[in-house]
Amino acid sequence: PDLTLYLFLLLRVCVCVCVSLPWHVPCPGRCVCHIKPWFSPDSVYHEAPTVDCNDLLLTGLPWPLPFGTHTLHLQGNNLSEMDAGVLHGLPNLTDLDLSQNHFSHVRAIAQNLSLPSLLSLHLEENHLSHLPEASFSSLLALQELLLSHNNLCSIAPGAFTGLSSLLRLHINNNRLTTINPMWFGPLQNLEVLMLGGNPVETLPEQGFLALKSLRSLILGGMGLRGLADNALDGLEGLESLSFYDNLLIKVPSRALRRVKGLKFLDLNKNRIKVINTGDVRDMVHLKELGLNNMEELMSIERAALENLPELTKLEITNNPRLSFIHPQAFAQLSRLESLMLNSNCLSTLHHRTMSSLPRLQEVSLHSNPLRCDCLFHWAARDQRTSRVVRFIQPQATLCSEPPELKARRVREVSSGEMSASCLPTIPTASLPSNVGVREGGKLLLHCRALADPQPQLYWVTPSGDSPRWSQGDFATKRYWLLPEGTLEIRKVTPREAGLYTCIAENTLGADTRSVTVAVQRRQKTRRRAPASDLKGPSVLRVETSLKVMESGEHYAILSWQNRRNYPSTRLSWQAVSSDAPAYSTRILAGTHSFNLTHLQAGTFYRVCLHLGTSEGSKHNSKRSKASRKPQCISFRTKQVAEPRASLQLSPELTSTAATLLMILVLILMLLAGQGWDSGKHPSALFQEIKSHKSLVIMQKTHGSNKNQPKRSEKLLFHHDC
Ligand SMILES: *[C@@H]1O[C@H](CO)[C@@H](O)[C@H](O)[C@H]1NC(C)=O
Ligand SMILES: *[C@@H]1O[C@H](CO)[C@@H](O)[C@H](O)[C@H]1NC(C)=O
Ligand SMILES: *[C@@H]1O[C@H](CO)[C@@H](O)[C@H](O)[C@H]1NC(C)=O
Ligand SMILES: *[C@@H]1O[C@H](CO)[C@@H](O)[C@H](O)[C@H]1NC(C)=O
C-alpha cells in the first residue's frame, strides 16, 4: 500500500548500513560521531558528518555538539523539551531526527529554533496532539516533515505557514477527523502527502487545489465511503494515488477522471461489490491498477475498464467472491501486458477477454476454481497457436471441474479432453442464500453465469412472477432487471420478502440458485440510513462534544460533555461494515466517559451518543422523548501488533462470542439499571460488571468539570479535537 514509504524506508536503511567513516571530533558522551552517506529529500547525495545518539534515554540534548554536525539522530530518547540554544550554533544542521520521544507540544520543539539549513525534521511517534498556527515558520528551508504516529487531532489552518520548500509531508496515523484545505495553501511545492490512517470519512470538496506539484497522495486506512466529484480537483501533477483499505462502495470514477496525469491507482481493500460499466474509463496515462483484497467484489461488468491506452499491469487478486468477469469487461486496453487474476473465485477467463488484450504476455489464474471445459479451450495444451501467453505458476493452475479433469494442470489438458459446449453454472459466491433489507430500501441481487452457448438469465419472484429478462417488463414496477442478470427491487415493502430464484439457461440446460430476502420493518423512531450520512456537507461538521480519548486494539475510551444531564442517555456503536451487529447501552445521568470494550482491532467504528432518548420505554415525558440528533463520531481501533499472519483465524467465532457476551452484559445492565434513573446514586459511581472471562464495562462519573482528570483536560484543550 504505502509503497513510497517502503522505498523511502528502504533507502534510509541502506543509508544506515552503507559505509561510514569515523569523524574525528570531540563527540558528546555515549553518542557516536561519524561521516555517513546521506540523501537529501530531493535525492542529492552528501557525505554527512553525523552525530548518532539514538536510544540513550536522554532527557536533554547532548552537549556540546560538534560545530559541523549535519545529521543529528536523537531517536528513541526521552525528550520532551528542547533547549534551542544548543542547536543554535550549528549552521550546517540539515537532518534532525526526534522520532520516538515524548514531545507533546510543537512549540517546545520549533519555537526559537533558527536552523536555516534544516531540510529534514523527524517527529514520528511523539505525543503531539495539536499543531498551532505557524508551527514551523522558523524552518524556512524544510523539505521533509514527518509527523506520523502522533495523536494529532487538530491542526490550525495556518500550521504549515512558511514551508514553501516542503516536498514531503507525512501526517498519517494520527487522529484527524477532517481535512482542512487551508493547511495546504503554503505547500505549493509539496510532492508527497501521506494522510492515511486518520479516521476521516469524507474528503472536502476541492480540498487539494493548492497542491499543484503533488505527485503522490496516500489515503490508505481512512474511513472514506465515497468521494465528491471534485474532491481531487487541482492535482495536476498527481501520478500515484492510494485508497487502500477504505470503505468505498464504488469506484469514485468521476473524481478520478479529473486527475488527468494519474499513473498508479490503488483501490485495494475496499467495499466495492461491482466494477460497473465505465467505472475506470479514459484515464489515458494509467499504467497500473490494483483491485485486490475486496471481500465483497463479485463482478466486473461489460466495459468496466475502457480506454486505458497506457495500462500495462492490472491486478485483480484475492477477491474471494469474484466469480464473474464479463467477456468484454476490458475494452481498448491495447498495452496490457500483465493480468493478475489469481486467488479469486473465477471458473474461467473467457476467450473473448483474451482476444480483447492484444499485447497480453502473462496471466495469473492459479487458486481459482477453474472449469476446464468449453470456455477454457484457449488455454489447452494444443491451442497455443497464434501467440504465447505465459501462465504464472502453471503448476498451481489446476482444473477443479469437471470431475474427470480435477487437479490436472490446465496447461496440460488437451482441447480434445475439454467439452466443446457447456451448461451454465451460477457460482455460489455470486449470490448469498440470505439477504436482509430495510423497508423502503433498495436491493440488488446479482446473478451471473458464463456458458457456451451464452446463457439467458431470469428471475422468479416469491409470487411466481417470472418474466424473462430479455423482455424486460415486470408486472409491478418495483422490480427492474439490469443487464447481466441483476434484479433490482426498489422501495422494498414487506410484501417483497420471500424466495427469489435466478435461472441461467442455455440450449443444453439450466442452473438455478435461490436467495431468501428478509425485509426489516421500518421502526417508529426515525433512523437515518447509513448511506444518507455520506452526502452533503453535514459529514464535515465537527461534532465537538463526543470524543475518543484513547483507543487500543480492543477498547476505546469515549468522553463527552453535556451541559444538562439528560435523564436517559444511550450510547450505540457498530463496526462500519455491512453486516456488523450494532450495540447499544444506557448511560447514567451525569456520566461523561465510557470505556467501550471487546472491539475488534484495526476496525472502524461509528459511535453515537443519543441524548435524552430511551427506546422502548413508554412512560417517558414528552420533553425527554423529543429526540435530539445523536452525536456520532468514527474512529479506528489500533492494529494488532506484528506479526499478523493468520490473523483471521475465526472472525465469525469471535464475533459470535462477543455478541453473546454483549447481550449478556446488556441484560445485566438493564437489570441493574432499573434503579439508575432515580438519582439515588452518588455522583462518584463506579460500575463494573464482570462476567466470565474478562468482559468489563465501566462507567465513571465525574462531578463538576473541575474534577475532570488531567489527561482529559490536556486533550480537550483544543476546541476542534
Ligand atoms: C558547512 O558546510 C559547508 C559546505 O559543505 C562547508 O564548507 C563548511 O565547512 C561547513 N561548516 C562547518 C562548520 O563544518
Ligand atoms: C522520562 O522522563 C520522564 C520525565 O520527563 C520520567 O518521568 C520518566 O521516568 C523517564 N523515563 C525513562 C525511561 O527514563
Ligand atoms: C523564545 O524567545 C522568546 C524571546 O526571545 C522568549 O520569551 C521565549 O521564552 C522563548 N521560547 C522558548 C520556548 O524558548
Ligand atoms: C478500558 O478497557 C480495557 C479493556 O478491558 C482496559 O484494558 C483498559 O485499561 C480500560 N481503560 C480504562 C481507562 O479503564
Tab-separated table of N, CA, C and O and ligand atoms in Angstrom, residues 555 557 595 597 696 698 700, ligand 4:
chain	number	residue	atom	x	y	z
A	555	TYR	N	-10.324	-1.743	22.753
A	555	TYR	CA	-11.184	-0.865	23.544
A	555	TYR	C	-11.011	0.568	23.090
A	555	TYR	O	-10.086	0.892	22.343
A	557	ILE	N	-11.827	4.613	24.822
A	557	ILE	CA	-12.412	5.398	25.906
A	557	ILE	C	-13.028	6.655	25.310
A	557	ILE	O	-12.354	7.446	24.664
A	595	ASN	N	-15.889	3.361	28.669
A	595	ASN	CA	-14.860	2.507	28.076
A	595	ASN	C	-15.562	1.427	27.251
A	595	ASN	O	-16.180	0.529	27.802
A	597	THR	N	-15.532	-1.795	25.299
A	597	THR	CA	-14.587	-2.915	25.268
A	597	THR	C	-15.005	-3.940	24.228
A	597	THR	O	-16.054	-3.818	23.599
A	696	VAL	N	-15.514	-6.514	30.736
A	696	VAL	CA	-15.662	-5.455	31.723
A	696	VAL	C	-16.296	-4.258	31.053
A	696	VAL	O	-15.838	-3.818	30.004
A	698	MET	N	-17.210	-0.405	32.063
A	698	MET	CA	-17.026	0.523	33.159
A	698	MET	C	-17.684	1.845	32.847
A	698	MET	O	-17.634	2.325	31.734
A	700	LYS	N	-17.681	5.732	34.465
A	700	LYS	CA	-17.143	6.588	35.508
A	700	LYS	C	-17.896	7.903	35.481
A	700	LYS	O	-18.168	8.443	34.416
B	4	LIG	C1	-10.735	0.041	29.187
B	4	LIG	O1	-10.942	-1.325	28.997
B	4	LIG	C2	-9.812	-2.045	28.543
B	4	LIG	C3	-10.225	-3.461	28.245
B	4	LIG	O2	-10.952	-4.016	29.302
B	4	LIG	C4	-8.692	-1.963	29.570
B	4	LIG	O3	-7.549	-2.649	29.105
B	4	LIG	C5	-8.371	-0.506	29.798
B	4	LIG	O4	-7.394	-0.396	30.808
B	4	LIG	C6	-9.631	0.239	30.205
B	4	LIG	N1	-9.279	1.640	30.384
B	4	LIG	C7	-9.711	2.379	31.430
B	4	LIG	C8	-9.231	3.777	31.490
B	4	LIG	O5	-10.473	1.929	32.265
